[in-house]
Amino acid sequence: MQEKQFDIVIIGSGAGGGAAAQELSGLCKDGVRIGLLEWGPKFRESDYTGQELEMAQKLYFDGGGVLTKDKSMTLAFAKAYGGSTVVYTGTSLTILKETVARWGVPGITWEDLKERSKKYISQNNVHLLEEDKINDNNALFRDGCRKLGYRVEQFPVNVKGCQGSGMCNLGCPNAAKQGTHRVQLPAAEKNGVQVVTSCKVERIGDRVLEAVVADAGVGHPSAWAPGRYRVRAKVIVVAAGAVNSPALLLRSGFGRSLPALGRYFTCHPALILVGQHEKPITNYYGHPKSFYSDHFAESGHFLLETCMYFPFTTAKNLAGFGPEHSRFMSRMDLLQMILVLAIDEAAADNRISVDGSGNPVVDYTLTSATLDSLYESMKVCAKIFFAAGAAAVHAPAGKKFLIKAEEAGRLDEFITRDELKTGKVSIAAAHLMGGCRVGENSAGSVTNVWGRVHGVPWLYVADASLFPKAAEINPYVTIMAMADRSAEDIRRRAPQLLN
Amino acid sequence: MLSSGERLFLLQAASVIVPEAARLDAGSKEEFLRIIERALETRPVAMQRQFKMLLRLLNLAPVFYYGRTFDTLETQKRREFFSWLQGGPIGLLRKGFWGLKAMVFMGYYGQPEAASTVAYAPSKEGNEKLEKMARV
């Protein structure tokens, strides 16, 4: 086993790890050695082909099809230089004041998160797309919502030179999306942070970790040769995401003193709903996610966002099969899509654990409340589709495959709660959060409000696993803000931690 | 990785789930199976085992209802059986069928050639296309 030594090691390079790396990189000029270990490879520009299956296999764990323990839901999260910021749509919202109040963690204020968010919104070129870049799929959602009196807003997005490939979830083939792989990581490397890709951290011990570098077979080669490594560091920052951070800490034995480790996992369970128009609309050209509605966030506990998916993803998210499914699929140019995100409660029993081999297990139960939200959302979306002029709507909990426009007044009859059955309806986790939640003590949380693991002064967490409850919006800016806090605490404590 | 029986079952299931799959030429059928095999290879071993078990179970299960295995049923009965699985009372079977459907859709719609058959023609320069369409 080869030995390596750093002062600070960061594990993971997504929104959290990337932000932490940049914020700590200023220490390099004082001689502090910082390493960042990322499980995935750094892709070459030519690797972004826009092909659905090829990119899913390259970018996502289990090709985007990680299943929960009870197999009711899939989870998609990436491994790459830049983590999941390579595959999101770039939607950049600041957490709401009400949400932070609901988090109810003394020491975490909305004003603080807002200030930190502002920095990343500026760095990552967040702005609203011009009207001529809005395709029909997005405009119809906006217009449908407005007709019905639902509040609807345009998403600020973090793109530079977006050419509207619509392939955001497959990694932007035009290098336009400003994830950490375009902004924070290059800045950190410029300041002296050493990034090691294709490097999986297996275990953390007392200021030491064990890692394996493997040839990913794609992208740039890792900075280290394939093999096993023992890496010593005075500070370790875990930013491997809401599944892998708790899993890493659990298999390293930290669960013995931290009963909340892995628990309170939330994920915004999501449905893709589809309307069909009589004439072609522009849907796969242009940015796929330009508008959202939080009109039902308080009353129905769900959010609505525009989306446009690829053939396989679309097909598997429709309930049904056979001739009517095929006919529907055969005209993707007629389809309008909405993504529903349920705002799920943080429950202690929804948790990440590890199996006998140390691999993560996502033990998540969809509650009645979440299923109720998803059910209500189907009727709301059907109304939006029809208000936008759709000829038919596919509701996964529909009593029939398609509800026609002339049946729009009979939604309660055709979309029923008892048809919303797990397995029949395809549910996917949209945003993975919690598992190393912040809080006041080790009885109910894993870290303090600065991301420092309770009772372990050299160990930090800096990613979405810190969230004590759901973000209730697309979370990446908030992840960066939380990681920013962890980095600030490390900088503040550097004299005692690093000497 | 898949046995000949499992491959046959997948092709028979595919022609019910995506009727067009029955008309695929030999090369596309092979590609359909190759996509599924490759996806399985990247999944945890336990999941690979569960999927193979599911295929065997689904082939045998119609015996209890129709007195015949899936591979000997007519298309209409196969469709009825799958409809029952999808909406039925047994959660594990619904989820298992969803897994089968997902694999079949992956094998069929995951082939790049499928895009042109579903009126899906994305472009890396989508905004240019939008602009042109707006002018028309």
PDB file of N, CA, C and O in Angstrom, chain B residues 36-84:
ATOM      1  N   ILE B  36     -29.141  -4.952 -22.350  1.00  0.00           N
ATOM      2  CA  ILE B  36     -29.629  -5.437 -21.048  1.00  0.00           C
ATOM      3  C   ILE B  36     -28.499  -6.139 -20.294  1.00  0.00           C
ATOM      4  O   ILE B  36     -28.304  -5.908 -19.097  1.00  0.00           O
ATOM      5  N   GLU B  37     -27.756  -6.955 -21.007  1.00  0.00           N
ATOM      6  CA  GLU B  37     -26.657  -7.674 -20.351  1.00  0.00           C
ATOM      7  C   GLU B  37     -25.616  -6.701 -19.800  1.00  0.00           C
ATOM      8  O   GLU B  37     -25.138  -6.862 -18.680  1.00  0.00           O
ATOM      9  N   ARG B  38     -25.312  -5.687 -20.583  1.00  0.00           N
ATOM     10  CA  ARG B  38     -24.294  -4.737 -20.141  1.00  0.00           C
ATOM     11  C   ARG B  38     -24.774  -3.963 -18.907  1.00  0.00           C
ATOM     12  O   ARG B  38     -24.012  -3.694 -17.983  1.00  0.00           O
ATOM     13  N   ALA B  39     -26.065  -3.612 -18.905  1.00  0.00           N
ATOM     14  CA  ALA B  39     -26.614  -2.903 -17.738  1.00  0.00           C
ATOM     15  C   ALA B  39     -26.551  -3.794 -16.507  1.00  0.00           C
ATOM     16  O   ALA B  39     -26.191  -3.340 -15.416  1.00  0.00           O
ATOM     17  N   LEU B  40     -26.886  -5.058 -16.696  1.00  0.00           N
ATOM     18  CA  LEU B  40     -26.861  -5.983 -15.552  1.00  0.00           C
ATOM     19  C   LEU B  40     -25.448  -6.150 -15.006  1.00  0.00           C
ATOM     20  O   LEU B  40     -25.243  -6.220 -13.799  1.00  0.00           O
ATOM     21  N   GLU B  41     -24.488  -6.212 -15.910  1.00  0.00           N
ATOM     22  CA  GLU B  41     -23.099  -6.414 -15.493  1.00  0.00           C
ATOM     23  C   GLU B  41     -22.604  -5.319 -14.548  1.00  0.00           C
ATOM     24  O   GLU B  41     -21.752  -5.559 -13.707  1.00  0.00           O
ATOM     25  N   THR B  42     -23.167  -4.102 -14.710  1.00  0.00           N
ATOM     26  CA  THR B  42     -22.700  -2.994 -13.869  1.00  0.00           C
ATOM     27  C   THR B  42     -23.494  -2.891 -12.564  1.00  0.00           C
ATOM     28  O   THR B  42     -23.219  -2.027 -11.747  1.00  0.00           O
ATOM     29  N   ARG B  43     -24.508  -3.736 -12.403  1.00  0.00           N
ATOM     30  CA  ARG B  43     -25.311  -3.700 -11.172  1.00  0.00           C
ATOM     31  C   ARG B  43     -24.714  -4.655 -10.139  1.00  0.00           C
ATOM     32  O   ARG B  43     -23.985  -5.592 -10.482  1.00  0.00           O
ATOM     33  N   PRO B  44     -25.059  -4.436  -8.858  1.00  0.00           N
ATOM     34  CA  PRO B  44     -24.557  -5.336  -7.817  1.00  0.00           C
ATOM     35  C   PRO B  44     -24.948  -6.790  -8.108  1.00  0.00           C
ATOM     36  O   PRO B  44     -26.004  -7.050  -8.703  1.00  0.00           O
ATOM     37  N   VAL B  45     -24.089  -7.699  -7.683  1.00  0.00           N
ATOM     38  CA  VAL B  45     -24.301  -9.125  -7.962  1.00  0.00           C
ATOM     39  C   VAL B  45     -25.664  -9.589  -7.437  1.00  0.00           C
ATOM     40  O   VAL B  45     -26.368 -10.363  -8.097  1.00  0.00           O
ATOM     41  N   ALA B  46     -26.036  -9.101  -6.258  1.00  0.00           N
ATOM     42  CA  ALA B  46     -27.322  -9.518  -5.673  1.00  0.00           C
ATOM     43  C   ALA B  46     -28.471  -9.128  -6.607  1.00  0.00           C
ATOM     44  O   ALA B  46     -29.433  -9.887  -6.787  1.00  0.00           O
ATOM     45  N   MET B  47     -28.359  -7.961  -7.207  1.00  0.00           N
ATOM     46  CA  MET B  47     -29.434  -7.514  -8.104  1.00  0.00           C
ATOM     47  C   MET B  47     -29.459  -8.360  -9.383  1.00  0.00           C
ATOM     48  O   MET B  47     -30.525  -8.699  -9.898  1.00  0.00           O
ATOM     49  N   GLN B  48     -28.281  -8.711  -9.868  1.00  0.00           N
ATOM     50  CA  GLN B  48     -28.228  -9.577 -11.058  1.00  0.00           C
ATOM     51  C   GLN B  48     -28.947 -10.892 -10.774  1.00  0.00           C
ATOM     52  O   GLN B  48     -29.745 -11.372 -11.575  1.00  0.00           O
ATOM     53  N   ARG B  49     -28.672 -11.435  -9.585  1.00  0.00           N
ATOM     54  CA  ARG B  49     -29.287 -12.704  -9.199  1.00  0.00           C
ATOM     55  C   ARG B  49     -30.811 -12.548  -9.097  1.00  0.00           C
ATOM     56  O   ARG B  49     -31.571 -13.376  -9.584  1.00  0.00           O
ATOM     57  N   GLN B  50     -31.233 -11.450  -8.474  1.00  0.00           N
ATOM     58  CA  GLN B  50     -32.676 -11.217  -8.314  1.00  0.00           C
ATOM     59  C   GLN B  50     -33.364 -11.089  -9.669  1.00  0.00           C
ATOM     60  O   GLN B  50     -34.466 -11.596  -9.866  1.00  0.00           O
ATOM     61  N   PHE B  51     -32.698 -10.434 -10.598  1.00  0.00           N
ATOM     62  CA  PHE B  51     -33.326 -10.238 -11.911  1.00  0.00           C
ATOM     63  C   PHE B  51     -33.475 -11.569 -12.636  1.00  0.00           C
ATOM     64  O   PHE B  51     -34.526 -11.859 -13.216  1.00  0.00           O
ATOM     65  N   LYS B  52     -32.460 -12.381 -12.563  1.00  0.00           N
ATOM     66  CA  LYS B  52     -32.533 -13.696 -13.230  1.00  0.00           C
ATOM     67  C   LYS B  52     -33.616 -14.567 -12.576  1.00  0.00           C
ATOM     68  O   LYS B  52     -34.363 -15.271 -13.257  1.00  0.00           O
ATOM     69  N   MET B  53     -33.728 -14.433 -11.268  1.00  0.00           N
ATOM     70  CA  MET B  53     -34.764 -15.179 -10.555  1.00  0.00           C
ATOM     71  C   MET B  53     -36.158 -14.689 -10.980  1.00  0.00           C
ATOM     72  O   MET B  53     -37.091 -15.463 -11.158  1.00  0.00           O
ATOM     73  N   LEU B  54     -36.255 -13.379 -11.133  1.00  0.00           N
ATOM     74  CA  LEU B  54     -37.534 -12.787 -11.562  1.00  0.00           C
ATOM     75  C   LEU B  54     -37.955 -13.347 -12.924  1.00  0.00           C
ATOM     76  O   LEU B  54     -39.122 -13.698 -13.130  1.00  0.00           O
ATOM     77  N   LEU B  55     -37.002 -13.426 -13.842  1.00  0.00           N
ATOM     78  CA  LEU B  55     -37.335 -13.934 -15.172  1.00  0.00           C
ATOM     79  C   LEU B  55     -37.871 -15.367 -15.082  1.00  0.00           C
ATOM     80  O   LEU B  55     -38.863 -15.721 -15.734  1.00  0.00           O
ATOM     81  N   ARG B  56     -37.223 -16.159 -14.261  1.00  0.00           N
ATOM     82  CA  ARG B  56     -37.690 -17.557 -14.112  1.00  0.00           C
ATOM     83  C   ARG B  56     -39.077 -17.592 -13.497  1.00  0.00           C
ATOM     84  O   ARG B  56     -39.965 -18.310 -13.945  1.00  0.00           O
ATOM     85  N   LEU B  57     -39.272 -16.767 -12.472  1.00  0.00           N
ATOM     86  CA  LEU B  57     -40.570 -16.720 -11.775  1.00  0.00           C
ATOM     87  C   LEU B  57     -41.683 -16.295 -12.728  1.00  0.00           C
ATOM     88  O   LEU B  57     -42.767 -16.896 -12.765  1.00  0.00           O
ATOM     89  N   LEU B  58     -41.414 -15.262 -13.525  1.00  0.00           N
ATOM     90  CA  LEU B  58     -42.449 -14.756 -14.427  1.00  0.00           C
ATOM     91  C   LEU B  58     -42.772 -15.758 -15.535  1.00  0.00           C
ATOM     92  O   LEU B  58     -43.888 -15.788 -16.046  1.00  0.00           O
ATOM     93  N   ASN B  59     -41.811 -16.554 -15.892  1.00  0.00           N
ATOM     94  CA  ASN B  59     -42.101 -17.571 -16.911  1.00  0.00           C
ATOM     95  C   ASN B  59     -42.975 -18.690 -16.324  1.00  0.00           C
ATOM     96  O   ASN B  59     -43.857 -19.220 -17.005  1.00  0.00           O
ATOM     97  N   LEU B  60     -42.753 -18.982 -15.063  1.00  0.00           N
ATOM     98  CA  LEU B  60     -43.502 -20.092 -14.443  1.00  0.00           C
ATOM     99  C   LEU B  60     -44.858 -19.664 -13.881  1.00  0.00           C
ATOM    100  O   LEU B  60     -45.816 -20.453 -13.872  1.00  0.00           O
ATOM    101  N   ALA B  61     -44.939 -18.423 -13.412  1.00  0.00           N
ATOM    102  CA  ALA B  61     -46.137 -17.989 -12.680  1.00  0.00           C
ATOM    103  C   ALA B  61     -47.457 -18.195 -13.431  1.00  0.00           C
ATOM    104  O   ALA B  61     -48.474 -18.547 -12.812  1.00  0.00           O
ATOM    105  N   PRO B  62     -47.521 -18.023 -14.760  1.00  0.00           N
ATOM    106  CA  PRO B  62     -48.816 -18.195 -15.444  1.00  0.00           C
ATOM    107  C   PRO B  62     -49.394 -19.611 -15.305  1.00  0.00           C
ATOM    108  O   PRO B  62     -50.584 -19.809 -15.533  1.00  0.00           O
ATOM    109  N   VAL B  63     -48.563 -20.566 -14.911  1.00  0.00           N
ATOM    110  CA  VAL B  63     -49.064 -21.937 -14.721  1.00  0.00           C
ATOM    111  C   VAL B  63     -50.226 -21.939 -13.728  1.00  0.00           C
ATOM    112  O   VAL B  63     -51.224 -22.637 -13.916  1.00  0.00           O
ATOM    113  N   PHE B  64     -50.111 -21.122 -12.694  1.00  0.00           N
ATOM    114  CA  PHE B  64     -51.150 -21.111 -11.651  1.00  0.00           C
ATOM    115  C   PHE B  64     -52.468 -20.514 -12.153  1.00  0.00           C
ATOM    116  O   PHE B  64     -53.519 -20.738 -11.586  1.00  0.00           O
ATOM    117  N   TYR B  65     -52.407 -19.739 -13.203  1.00  0.00           N
ATOM    118  CA  TYR B  65     -53.608 -19.070 -13.713  1.00  0.00           C
ATOM    119  C   TYR B  65     -54.108 -19.710 -15.003  1.00  0.00           C
ATOM    120  O   TYR B  65     -55.290 -19.974 -15.162  1.00  0.00           O
ATOM    121  N   TYR B  66     -53.158 -19.957 -15.904  1.00  0.00           N
ATOM    122  CA  TYR B  66     -53.544 -20.479 -17.227  1.00  0.00           C
ATOM    123  C   TYR B  66     -53.197 -21.959 -17.409  1.00  0.00           C
ATOM    124  O   TYR B  66     -53.528 -22.553 -18.432  1.00  0.00           O
ATOM    125  N   GLY B  67     -52.476 -22.506 -16.463  1.00  0.00           N
ATOM    126  CA  GLY B  67     -52.037 -23.889 -16.601  1.00  0.00           C
ATOM    127  C   GLY B  67     -50.890 -24.049 -17.578  1.00  0.00           C
ATOM    128  O   GLY B  67     -50.547 -25.173 -17.963  1.00  0.00           O
ATOM    129  N   ARG B  68     -50.292 -22.955 -18.003  1.00  0.00           N
ATOM    130  CA  ARG B  68     -49.182 -23.012 -18.973  1.00  0.00           C
ATOM    131  C   ARG B  68     -48.133 -21.971 -18.604  1.00  0.00           C
ATOM    132  O   ARG B  68     -48.448 -20.953 -17.984  1.00  0.00           O
ATOM    133  N   THR B  69     -46.914 -22.235 -19.013  1.00  0.00           N
ATOM    134  CA  THR B  69     -45.853 -21.257 -18.750  1.00  0.00           C
ATOM    135  C   THR B  69     -45.965 -20.095 -19.743  1.00  0.00           C
ATOM    136  O   THR B  69     -46.609 -20.221 -20.799  1.00  0.00           O
ATOM    137  N   PHE B  70     -45.322 -19.001 -19.393  1.00  0.00           N
ATOM    138  CA  PHE B  70     -45.409 -17.779 -20.204  1.00  0.00           C
ATOM    139  C   PHE B  70     -45.006 -18.036 -21.651  1.00  0.00           C
ATOM    140  O   PHE B  70     -45.658 -17.555 -22.586  1.00  0.00           O
ATOM    141  N   ASP B  71     -43.949 -18.806 -21.832  1.00  0.00           N
ATOM    142  CA  ASP B  71     -43.429 -18.977 -23.202  1.00  0.00           C
ATOM    143  C   ASP B  71     -44.386 -19.748 -24.111  1.00  0.00           C
ATOM    144  O   ASP B  71     -44.203 -19.763 -25.328  1.00  0.00           O
ATOM    145  N   THR B  72     -45.412 -20.367 -23.537  1.00  0.00           N
ATOM    146  CA  THR B  72     -46.357 -21.105 -24.382  1.00  0.00           C
ATOM    147  C   THR B  72     -47.696 -20.361 -24.537  1.00  0.00           C
ATOM    148  O   THR B  72     -48.611 -20.865 -25.175  1.00  0.00           O
ATOM    149  N   LEU B  73     -47.792 -19.183 -23.934  1.00  0.00           N
ATOM    150  CA  LEU B  73     -49.049 -18.425 -24.010  1.00  0.00           C
ATOM    151  C   LEU B  73     -49.151 -17.618 -25.305  1.00  0.00           C
ATOM    152  O   LEU B  73     -48.138 -17.211 -25.873  1.00  0.00           O
ATOM    153  N   GLU B  74     -50.398 -17.356 -25.725  1.00  0.00           N
ATOM    154  CA  GLU B  74     -50.620 -16.469 -26.861  1.00  0.00           C
ATOM    155  C   GLU B  74     -50.377 -15.028 -26.384  1.00  0.00           C
ATOM    156  O   GLU B  74     -50.449 -14.743 -25.182  1.00  0.00           O
ATOM    157  N   THR B  75     -50.177 -14.143 -27.365  1.00  0.00           N
ATOM    158  CA  THR B  75     -49.848 -12.749 -27.033  1.00  0.00           C
ATOM    159  C   THR B  75     -50.908 -12.119 -26.124  1.00  0.00           C
ATOM    160  O   THR B  75     -50.578 -11.424 -25.160  1.00  0.00           O
ATOM    161  N   GLN B  76     -52.171 -12.353 -26.419  1.00  0.00           N
ATOM    162  CA  GLN B  76     -53.234 -11.731 -25.627  1.00  0.00           C
ATOM    163  C   GLN B  76     -53.151 -12.158 -24.161  1.00  0.00           C
ATOM    164  O   GLN B  76     -53.315 -11.346 -23.244  1.00  0.00           O
ATOM    165  N   LYS B  77     -52.906 -13.410 -23.938  1.00  0.00           N
ATOM    166  CA  LYS B  77     -52.816 -13.918 -22.551  1.00  0.00           C
ATOM    167  C   LYS B  77     -51.555 -13.382 -21.863  1.00  0.00           C
ATOM    168  O   LYS B  77     -51.561 -13.093 -20.673  1.00  0.00           O
ATOM    169  N   ARG B  78     -50.487 -13.266 -22.632  1.00  0.00           N
ATOM    170  CA  ARG B  78     -49.256 -12.678 -22.062  1.00  0.00           C
ATOM    171  C   ARG B  78     -49.539 -11.238 -21.606  1.00  0.00           C
ATOM    172  O   ARG B  78     -49.103 -10.819 -20.545  1.00  0.00           O
ATOM    173  N   ARG B  79     -50.302 -10.535 -22.446  1.00  0.00           N
ATOM    174  CA  ARG B  79     -50.621  -9.132 -22.119  1.00  0.00           C
ATOM    175  C   ARG B  79     -51.492  -9.079 -20.854  1.00  0.00           C
ATOM    176  O   ARG B  79     -51.271  -8.254 -19.975  1.00  0.00           O
ATOM    177  N   GLU B  80     -52.466  -9.967 -20.784  1.00  0.00           N
ATOM    178  CA  GLU B  80     -53.336 -10.022 -19.588  1.00  0.00           C
ATOM    179  C   GLU B  80     -52.510 -10.303 -18.331  1.00  0.00           C
ATOM    180  O   GLU B  80     -52.716  -9.685 -17.283  1.00  0.00           O
ATOM    181  N   PHE B  81     -51.593 -11.215 -18.479  1.00  0.00           N
ATOM    182  CA  PHE B  81     -50.749 -11.586 -17.329  1.00  0.00           C
ATOM    183  C   PHE B  81     -49.925 -10.385 -16.865  1.00  0.00           C
ATOM    184  O   PHE B  81     -49.864 -10.064 -15.672  1.00  0.00           O
ATOM    185  N   PHE B  82     -49.321  -9.692 -17.812  1.00  0.00           N
ATOM    186  CA  PHE B  82     -48.515  -8.522 -17.450  1.00  0.00           C
ATOM    187  C   PHE B  82     -49.387  -7.416 -16.850  1.00  0.00           C
ATOM    188  O   PHE B  82     -48.970  -6.715 -15.923  1.00  0.00           O
ATOM    189  N   SER B  83     -50.594  -7.240 -17.375  1.00  0.00           N
ATOM    190  CA  SER B  83     -51.492  -6.219 -16.825  1.00  0.00           C
ATOM    191  C   SER B  83     -51.824  -6.547 -15.375  1.00  0.00           C
ATOM    192  O   SER B  83     -51.888  -5.659 -14.519  1.00  0.00           O
ATOM    193  N   TRP B  84     -52.028  -7.845 -15.126  1.00  0.00           N
ATOM    194  CA  TRP B  84     -52.333  -8.248 -13.753  1.00  0.00           C
ATOM    195  C   TRP B  84     -51.136  -7.963 -12.838  1.00  0.00           C
ATOM    196  O   TRP B  84     -51.286  -7.459 -11.731  1.00  0.00           O
TER     197      TRP B  84
END
